[in-house]
CSV table of N, CA and C in Angstrom, one decimal:
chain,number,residue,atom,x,y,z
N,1,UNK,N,20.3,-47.5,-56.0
N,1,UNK,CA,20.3,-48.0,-54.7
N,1,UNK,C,19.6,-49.3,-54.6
N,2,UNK,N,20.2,-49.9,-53.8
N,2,UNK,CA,19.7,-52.1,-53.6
N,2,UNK,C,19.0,-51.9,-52.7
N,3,UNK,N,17.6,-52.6,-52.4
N,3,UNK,CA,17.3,-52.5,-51.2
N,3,UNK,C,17.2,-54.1,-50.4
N,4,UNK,N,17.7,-54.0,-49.5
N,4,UNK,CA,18.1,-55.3,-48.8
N,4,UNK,C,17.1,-56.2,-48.8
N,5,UNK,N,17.4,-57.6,-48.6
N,5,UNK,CA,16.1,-58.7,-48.6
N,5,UNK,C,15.0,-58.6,-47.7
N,6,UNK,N,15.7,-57.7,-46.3
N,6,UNK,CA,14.4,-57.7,-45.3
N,6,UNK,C,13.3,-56.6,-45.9
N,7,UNK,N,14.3,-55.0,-46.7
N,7,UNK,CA,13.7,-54.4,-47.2
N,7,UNK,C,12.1,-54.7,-48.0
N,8,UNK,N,12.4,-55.5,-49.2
N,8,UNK,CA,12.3,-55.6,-50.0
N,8,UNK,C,11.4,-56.8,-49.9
N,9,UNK,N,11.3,-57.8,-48.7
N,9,UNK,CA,9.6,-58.7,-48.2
N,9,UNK,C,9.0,-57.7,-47.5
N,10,UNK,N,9.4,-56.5,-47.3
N,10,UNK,CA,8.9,-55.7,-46.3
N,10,UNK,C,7.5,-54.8,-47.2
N,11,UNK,N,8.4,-54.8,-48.2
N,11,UNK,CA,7.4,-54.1,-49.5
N,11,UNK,C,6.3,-54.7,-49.9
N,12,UNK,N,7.1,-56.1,-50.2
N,12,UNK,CA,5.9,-56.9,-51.0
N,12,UNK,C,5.0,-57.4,-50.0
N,13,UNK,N,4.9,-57.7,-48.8
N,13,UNK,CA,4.0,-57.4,-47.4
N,13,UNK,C,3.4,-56.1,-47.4
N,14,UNK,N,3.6,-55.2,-47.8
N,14,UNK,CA,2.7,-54.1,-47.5
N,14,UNK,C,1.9,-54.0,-48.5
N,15,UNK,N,2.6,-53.9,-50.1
N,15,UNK,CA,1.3,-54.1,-50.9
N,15,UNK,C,0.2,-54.8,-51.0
N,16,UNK,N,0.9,-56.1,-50.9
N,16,UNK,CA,0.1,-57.7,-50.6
N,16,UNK,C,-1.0,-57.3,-49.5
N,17,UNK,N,-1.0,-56.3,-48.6
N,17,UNK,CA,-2.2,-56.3,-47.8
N,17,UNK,C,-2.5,-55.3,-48.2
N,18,UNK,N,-2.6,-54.1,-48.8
N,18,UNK,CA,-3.0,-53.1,-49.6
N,18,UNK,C,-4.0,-53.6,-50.7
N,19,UNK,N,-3.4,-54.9,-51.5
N,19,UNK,CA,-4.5,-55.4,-52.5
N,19,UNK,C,-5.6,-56.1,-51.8
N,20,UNK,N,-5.3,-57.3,-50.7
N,20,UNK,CA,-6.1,-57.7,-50.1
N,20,UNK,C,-7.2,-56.9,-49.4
N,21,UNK,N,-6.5,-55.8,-48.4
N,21,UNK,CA,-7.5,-54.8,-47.9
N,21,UNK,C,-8.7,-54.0,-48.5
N,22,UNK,N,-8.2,-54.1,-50.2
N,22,UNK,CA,-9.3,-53.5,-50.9
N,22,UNK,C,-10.5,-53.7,-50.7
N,23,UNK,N,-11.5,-53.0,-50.8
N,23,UNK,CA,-12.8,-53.6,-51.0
N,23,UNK,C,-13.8,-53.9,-52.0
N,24,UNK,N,-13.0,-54.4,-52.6
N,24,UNK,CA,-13.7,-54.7,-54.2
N,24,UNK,C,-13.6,-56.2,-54.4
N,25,UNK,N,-14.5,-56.8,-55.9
N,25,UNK,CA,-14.3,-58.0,-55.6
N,25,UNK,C,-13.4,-58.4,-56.6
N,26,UNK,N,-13.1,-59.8,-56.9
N,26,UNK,CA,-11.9,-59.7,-58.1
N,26,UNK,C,-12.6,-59.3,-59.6
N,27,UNK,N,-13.8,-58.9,-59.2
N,27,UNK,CA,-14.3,-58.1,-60.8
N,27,UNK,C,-14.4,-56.7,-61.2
N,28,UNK,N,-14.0,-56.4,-59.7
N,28,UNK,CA,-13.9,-55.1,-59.3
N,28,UNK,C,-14.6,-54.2,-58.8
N,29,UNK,N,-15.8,-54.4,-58.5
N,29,UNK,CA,-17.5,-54.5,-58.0
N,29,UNK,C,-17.0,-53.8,-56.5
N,30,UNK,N,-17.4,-53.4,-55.6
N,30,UNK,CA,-17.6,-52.7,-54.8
N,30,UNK,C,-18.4,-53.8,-53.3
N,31,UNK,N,-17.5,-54.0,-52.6
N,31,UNK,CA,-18.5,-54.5,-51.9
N,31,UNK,C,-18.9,-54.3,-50.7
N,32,UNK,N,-20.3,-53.9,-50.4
N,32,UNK,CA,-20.7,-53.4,-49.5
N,32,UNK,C,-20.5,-54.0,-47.9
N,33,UNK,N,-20.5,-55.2,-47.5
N,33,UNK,CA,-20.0,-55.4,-46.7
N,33,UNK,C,-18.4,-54.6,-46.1
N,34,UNK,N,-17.4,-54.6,-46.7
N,34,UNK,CA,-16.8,-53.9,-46.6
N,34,UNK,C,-17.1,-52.4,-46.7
N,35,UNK,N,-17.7,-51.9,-46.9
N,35,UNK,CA,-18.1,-50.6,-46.9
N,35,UNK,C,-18.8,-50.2,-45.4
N,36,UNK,N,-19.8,-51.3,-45.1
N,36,UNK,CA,-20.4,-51.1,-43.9
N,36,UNK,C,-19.2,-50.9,-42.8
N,37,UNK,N,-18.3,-51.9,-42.7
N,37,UNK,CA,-17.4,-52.1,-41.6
N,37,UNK,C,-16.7,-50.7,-41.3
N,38,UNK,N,-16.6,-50.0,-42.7
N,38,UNK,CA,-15.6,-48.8,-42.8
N,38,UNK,C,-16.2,-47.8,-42.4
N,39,UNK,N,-17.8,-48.0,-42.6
N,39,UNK,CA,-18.4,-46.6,-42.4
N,39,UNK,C,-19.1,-46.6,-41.0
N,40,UNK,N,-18.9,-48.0,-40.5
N,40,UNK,CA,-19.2,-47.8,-39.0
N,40,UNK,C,-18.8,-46.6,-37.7
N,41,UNK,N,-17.7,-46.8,-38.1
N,41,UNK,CA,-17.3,-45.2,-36.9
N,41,UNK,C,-18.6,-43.6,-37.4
N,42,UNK,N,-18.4,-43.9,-39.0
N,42,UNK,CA,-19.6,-42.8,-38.9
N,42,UNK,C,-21.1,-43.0,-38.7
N,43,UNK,N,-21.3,-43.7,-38.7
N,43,UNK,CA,-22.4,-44.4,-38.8
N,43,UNK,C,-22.8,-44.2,-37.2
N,44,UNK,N,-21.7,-44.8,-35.8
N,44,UNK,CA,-21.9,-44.1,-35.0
N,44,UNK,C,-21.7,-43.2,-34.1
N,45,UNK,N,-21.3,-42.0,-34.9
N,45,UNK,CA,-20.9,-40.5,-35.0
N,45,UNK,C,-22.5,-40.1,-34.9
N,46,UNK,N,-23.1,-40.5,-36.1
N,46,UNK,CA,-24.0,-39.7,-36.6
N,46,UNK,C,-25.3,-40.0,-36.0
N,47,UNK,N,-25.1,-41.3,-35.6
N,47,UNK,CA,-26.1,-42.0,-34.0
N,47,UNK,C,-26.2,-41.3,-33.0
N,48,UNK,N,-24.9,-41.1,-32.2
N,48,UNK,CA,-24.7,-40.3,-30.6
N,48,UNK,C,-23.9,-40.0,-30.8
N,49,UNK,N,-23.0,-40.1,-31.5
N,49,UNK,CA,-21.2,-39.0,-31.1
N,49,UNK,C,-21.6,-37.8,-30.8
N,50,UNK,N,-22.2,-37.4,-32.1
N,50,UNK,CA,-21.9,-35.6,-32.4
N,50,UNK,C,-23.3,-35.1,-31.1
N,51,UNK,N,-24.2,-36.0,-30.3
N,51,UNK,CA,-24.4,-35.2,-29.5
N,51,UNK,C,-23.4,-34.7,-28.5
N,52,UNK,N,-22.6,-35.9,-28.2
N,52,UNK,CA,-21.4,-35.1,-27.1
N,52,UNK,C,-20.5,-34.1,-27.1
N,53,UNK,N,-19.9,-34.4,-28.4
N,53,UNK,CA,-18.8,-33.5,-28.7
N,53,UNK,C,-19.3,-32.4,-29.9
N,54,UNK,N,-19.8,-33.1,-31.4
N,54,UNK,CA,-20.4,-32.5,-32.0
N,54,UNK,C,-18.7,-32.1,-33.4
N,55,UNK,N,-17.8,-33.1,-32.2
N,55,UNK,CA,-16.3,-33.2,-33.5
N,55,UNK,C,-16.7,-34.9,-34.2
N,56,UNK,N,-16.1,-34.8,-35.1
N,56,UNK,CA,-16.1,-36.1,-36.0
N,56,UNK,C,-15.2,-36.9,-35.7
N,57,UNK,N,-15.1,-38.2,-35.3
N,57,UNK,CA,-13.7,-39.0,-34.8
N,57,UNK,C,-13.0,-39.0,-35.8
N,58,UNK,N,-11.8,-38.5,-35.6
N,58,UNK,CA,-10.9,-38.9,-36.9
N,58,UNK,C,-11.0,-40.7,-37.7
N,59,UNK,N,-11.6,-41.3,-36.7
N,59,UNK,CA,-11.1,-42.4,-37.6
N,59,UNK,C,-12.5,-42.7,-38.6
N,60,UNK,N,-13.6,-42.2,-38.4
N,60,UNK,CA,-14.7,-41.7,-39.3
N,60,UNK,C,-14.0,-40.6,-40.2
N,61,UNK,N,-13.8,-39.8,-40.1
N,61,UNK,CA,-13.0,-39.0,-40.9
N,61,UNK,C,-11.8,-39.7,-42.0
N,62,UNK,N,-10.7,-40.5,-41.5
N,62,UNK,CA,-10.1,-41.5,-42.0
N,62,UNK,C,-10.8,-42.1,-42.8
N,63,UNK,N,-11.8,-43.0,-42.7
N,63,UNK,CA,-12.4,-43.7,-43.3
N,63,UNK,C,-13.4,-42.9,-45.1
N,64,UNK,N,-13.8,-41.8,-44.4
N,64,UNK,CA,-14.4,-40.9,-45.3
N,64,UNK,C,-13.2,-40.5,-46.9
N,65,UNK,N,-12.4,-40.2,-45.8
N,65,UNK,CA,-11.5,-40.2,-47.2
N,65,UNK,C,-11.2,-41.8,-47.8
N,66,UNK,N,-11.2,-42.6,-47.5
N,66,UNK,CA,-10.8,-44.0,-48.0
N,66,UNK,C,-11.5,-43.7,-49.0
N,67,UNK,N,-13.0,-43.8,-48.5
N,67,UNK,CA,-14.0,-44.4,-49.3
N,67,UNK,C,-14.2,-43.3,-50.7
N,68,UNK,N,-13.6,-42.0,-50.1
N,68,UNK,CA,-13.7,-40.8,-51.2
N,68,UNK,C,-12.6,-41.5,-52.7
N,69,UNK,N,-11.5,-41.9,-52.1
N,69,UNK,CA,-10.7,-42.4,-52.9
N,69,UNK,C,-11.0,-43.7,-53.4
N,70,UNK,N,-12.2,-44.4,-53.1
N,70,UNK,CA,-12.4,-45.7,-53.9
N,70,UNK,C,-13.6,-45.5,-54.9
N,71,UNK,N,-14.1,-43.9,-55.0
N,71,UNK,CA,-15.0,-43.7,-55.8
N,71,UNK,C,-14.0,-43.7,-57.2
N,72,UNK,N,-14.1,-44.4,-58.3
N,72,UNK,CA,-12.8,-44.5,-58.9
N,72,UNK,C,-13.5,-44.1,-60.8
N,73,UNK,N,-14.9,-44.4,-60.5
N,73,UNK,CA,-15.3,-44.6,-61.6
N,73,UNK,C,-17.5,-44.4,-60.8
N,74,UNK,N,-17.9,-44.3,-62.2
N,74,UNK,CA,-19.6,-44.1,-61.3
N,74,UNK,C,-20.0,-45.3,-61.2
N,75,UNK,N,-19.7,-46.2,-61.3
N,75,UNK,CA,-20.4,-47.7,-60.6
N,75,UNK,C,-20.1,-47.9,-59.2
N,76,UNK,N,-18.5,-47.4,-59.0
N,76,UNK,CA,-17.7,-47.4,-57.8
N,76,UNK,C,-19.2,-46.4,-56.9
N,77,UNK,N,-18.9,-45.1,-57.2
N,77,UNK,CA,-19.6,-44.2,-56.2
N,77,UNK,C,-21.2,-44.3,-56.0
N,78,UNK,N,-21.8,-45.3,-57.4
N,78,UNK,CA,-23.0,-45.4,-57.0
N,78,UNK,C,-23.1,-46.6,-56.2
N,79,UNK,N,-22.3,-48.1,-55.8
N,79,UNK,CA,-22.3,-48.8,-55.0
N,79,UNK,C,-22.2,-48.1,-53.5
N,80,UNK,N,-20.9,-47.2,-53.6
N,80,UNK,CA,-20.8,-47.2,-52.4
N,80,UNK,C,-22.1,-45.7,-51.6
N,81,UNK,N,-22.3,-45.1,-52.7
N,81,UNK,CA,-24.2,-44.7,-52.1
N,81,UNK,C,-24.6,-45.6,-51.2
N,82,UNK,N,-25.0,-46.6,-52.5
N,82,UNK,CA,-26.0,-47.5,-52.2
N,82,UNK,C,-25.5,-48.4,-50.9
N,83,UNK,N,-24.6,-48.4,-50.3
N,83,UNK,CA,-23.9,-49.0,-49.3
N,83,UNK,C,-24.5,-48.0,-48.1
N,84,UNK,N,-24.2,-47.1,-48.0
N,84,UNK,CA,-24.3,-46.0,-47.0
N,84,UNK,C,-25.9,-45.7,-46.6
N,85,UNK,N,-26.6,-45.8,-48.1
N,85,UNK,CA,-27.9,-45.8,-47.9
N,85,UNK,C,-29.3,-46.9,-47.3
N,86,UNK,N,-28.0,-47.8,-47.7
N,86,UNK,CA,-28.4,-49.1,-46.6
N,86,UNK,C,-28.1,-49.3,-45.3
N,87,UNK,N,-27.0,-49.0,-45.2
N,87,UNK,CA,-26.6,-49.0,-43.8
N,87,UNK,C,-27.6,-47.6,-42.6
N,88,UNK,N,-27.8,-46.8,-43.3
N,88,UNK,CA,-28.6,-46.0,-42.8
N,88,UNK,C,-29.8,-46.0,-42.8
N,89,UNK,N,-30.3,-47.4,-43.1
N,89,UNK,CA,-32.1,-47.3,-43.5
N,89,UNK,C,-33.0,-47.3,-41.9
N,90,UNK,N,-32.7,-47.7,-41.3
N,90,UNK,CA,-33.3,-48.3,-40.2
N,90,UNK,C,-33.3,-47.3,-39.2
N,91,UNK,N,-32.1,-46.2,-39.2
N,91,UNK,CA,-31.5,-45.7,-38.1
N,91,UNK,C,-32.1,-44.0,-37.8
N,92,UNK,N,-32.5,-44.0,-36.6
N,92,UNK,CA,-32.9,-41.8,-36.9
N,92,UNK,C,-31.8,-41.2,-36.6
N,93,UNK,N,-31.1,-40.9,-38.3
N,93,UNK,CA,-30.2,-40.1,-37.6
N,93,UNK,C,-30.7,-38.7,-38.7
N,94,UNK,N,-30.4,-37.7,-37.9
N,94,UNK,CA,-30.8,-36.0,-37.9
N,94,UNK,C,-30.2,-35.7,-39.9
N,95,UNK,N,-31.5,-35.9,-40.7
N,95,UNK,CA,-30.1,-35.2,-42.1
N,95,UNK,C,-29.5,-34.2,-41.9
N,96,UNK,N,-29.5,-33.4,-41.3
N,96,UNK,CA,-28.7,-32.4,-41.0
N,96,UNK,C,-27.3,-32.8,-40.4
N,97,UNK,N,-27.2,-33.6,-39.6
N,97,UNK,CA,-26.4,-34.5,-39.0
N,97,UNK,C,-25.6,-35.0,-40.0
N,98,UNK,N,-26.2,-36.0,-40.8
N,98,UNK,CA,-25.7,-36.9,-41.5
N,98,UNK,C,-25.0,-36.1,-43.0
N,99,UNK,N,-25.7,-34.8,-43.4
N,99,UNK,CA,-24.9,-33.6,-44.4
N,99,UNK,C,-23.7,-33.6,-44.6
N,100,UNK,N,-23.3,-33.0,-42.5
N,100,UNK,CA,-22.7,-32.0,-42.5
N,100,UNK,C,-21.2,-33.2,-42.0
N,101,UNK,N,-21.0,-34.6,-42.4
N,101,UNK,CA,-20.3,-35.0,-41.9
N,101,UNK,C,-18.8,-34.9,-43.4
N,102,UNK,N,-19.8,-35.1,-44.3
N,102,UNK,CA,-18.4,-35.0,-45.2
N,102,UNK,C,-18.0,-34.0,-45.2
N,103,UNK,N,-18.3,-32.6,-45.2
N,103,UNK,CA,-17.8,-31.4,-44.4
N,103,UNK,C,-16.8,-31.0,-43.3
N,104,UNK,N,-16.9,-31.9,-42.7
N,104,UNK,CA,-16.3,-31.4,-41.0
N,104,UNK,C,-15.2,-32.6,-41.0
N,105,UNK,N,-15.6,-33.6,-42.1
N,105,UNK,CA,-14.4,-34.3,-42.2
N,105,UNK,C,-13.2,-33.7,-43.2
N,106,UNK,N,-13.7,-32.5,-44.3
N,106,UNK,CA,-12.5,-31.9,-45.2
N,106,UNK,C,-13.1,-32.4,-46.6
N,107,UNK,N,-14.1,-33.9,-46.7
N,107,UNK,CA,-14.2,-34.7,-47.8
N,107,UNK,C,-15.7,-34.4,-48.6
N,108,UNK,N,-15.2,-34.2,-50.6
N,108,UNK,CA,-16.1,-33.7,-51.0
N,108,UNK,C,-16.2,-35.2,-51.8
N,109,UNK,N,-17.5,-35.4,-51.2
N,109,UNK,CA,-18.0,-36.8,-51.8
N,109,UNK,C,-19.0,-36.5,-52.9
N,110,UNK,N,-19.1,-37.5,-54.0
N,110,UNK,CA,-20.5,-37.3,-54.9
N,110,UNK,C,-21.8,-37.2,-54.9
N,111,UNK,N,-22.2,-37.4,-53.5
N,111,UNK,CA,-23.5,-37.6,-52.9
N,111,UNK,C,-23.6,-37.7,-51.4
N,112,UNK,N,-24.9,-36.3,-51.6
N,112,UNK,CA,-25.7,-36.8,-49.7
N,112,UNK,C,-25.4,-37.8,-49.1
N,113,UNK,N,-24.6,-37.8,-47.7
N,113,UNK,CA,-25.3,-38.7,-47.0
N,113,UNK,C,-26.4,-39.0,-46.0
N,114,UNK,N,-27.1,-39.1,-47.0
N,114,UNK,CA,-28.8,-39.0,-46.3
N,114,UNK,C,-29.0,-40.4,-46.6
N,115,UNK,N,-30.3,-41.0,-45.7
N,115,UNK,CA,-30.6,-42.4,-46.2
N,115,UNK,C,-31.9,-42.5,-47.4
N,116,UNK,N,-32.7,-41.1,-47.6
N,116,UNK,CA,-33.2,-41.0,-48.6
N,116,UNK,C,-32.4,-40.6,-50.3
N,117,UNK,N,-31.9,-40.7,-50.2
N,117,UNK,CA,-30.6,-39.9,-51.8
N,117,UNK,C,-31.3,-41.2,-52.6
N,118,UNK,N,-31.0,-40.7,-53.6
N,118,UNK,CA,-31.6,-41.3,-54.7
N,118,UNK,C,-29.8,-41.5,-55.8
N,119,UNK,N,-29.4,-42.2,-55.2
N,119,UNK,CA,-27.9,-42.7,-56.2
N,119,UNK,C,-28.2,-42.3,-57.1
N,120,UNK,N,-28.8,-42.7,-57.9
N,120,UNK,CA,-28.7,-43.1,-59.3
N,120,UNK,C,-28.9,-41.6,-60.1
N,121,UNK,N,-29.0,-40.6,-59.3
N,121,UNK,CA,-29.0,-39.2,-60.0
N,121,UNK,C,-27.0,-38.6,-59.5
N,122,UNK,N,-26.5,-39.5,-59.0
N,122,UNK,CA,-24.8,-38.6,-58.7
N,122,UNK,C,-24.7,-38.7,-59.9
C-alpha cells in the first residue's frame, strides 16, 4: 500500500512533534521543567481538587501515565522523583492525598509521591 504525499507529511508532522514534545534533553537527561508543566494538573488535584470531588482529572491521570512511560531507565525515574519532589516542596498537601493519586489514576509508578521520598532508594 502507497500512502499519498498529504498522507505521508502528515506522518512526518506527527512524529516531528512527538520528538520535539519529549521531555528530555538532546543527552537524554530528563528535564524537569517539563515535568513540572505535566504534573501541574496533579499538583493541583492534590492542592484542592480532591476536596471537591475527591475523582482525579483525567488529564492529571493522562499525564501520570506519560510520565510512567518516560521512566525508561533509573536516571529517567530518579529525575523525574526528583522533579515531583520539588515541585511539591513548598505546598501542604495531605500524604495521604498525594499516595493515593497513582492509584486512582490505574498507574504503578516507582516511587511515593510524597514530597519527603528519598529518590535515591527507587
Amino acid at each position: 500500500m502507497r500512502l499519498s504525499s498529504s498522507t505521508f507529511s502528515l506522518v512526518v508532522i506527527v512524529i516531528i512533534s512527538l520528538l520535539l514534545s519529549r521531555p528530555y534533553s538532546s543527552d537524554g537527561a530528563v528535564k524537569c521543567k517539563e515535568i513540572a508543566q505535566r504534573i501541574k494538573p496533579c499538583i493541583d488535584w492534590m492542592s484542592i481538587g480532591y476536596k471537591s470531588t475527591g475523582v482525579v482529572t483525567k488529564t492529571c491521570c493522562n499525564e501520570m501515565f506519560r510520565l510512567n512511560g518516560m521512566g525508561v531507565n533509573r536516571e529517567a525515574e530518579l529525575a523525574i522523583c526528583e522533579c515531583f519532589k520539588s515541585e511539591m516542596q513548598d505546598l501542604n498537601i495531605d500524604d495521604k492525598v498525594s499516595i493515593s493519586i497513582s492509584g486512582r489514576c490505574g498507574v504503578l509508578l516507582p516511587f511515593p509521591i510524597v514530597p519527603n521520598v528519598n529518590c535515591s532508594e527507587i
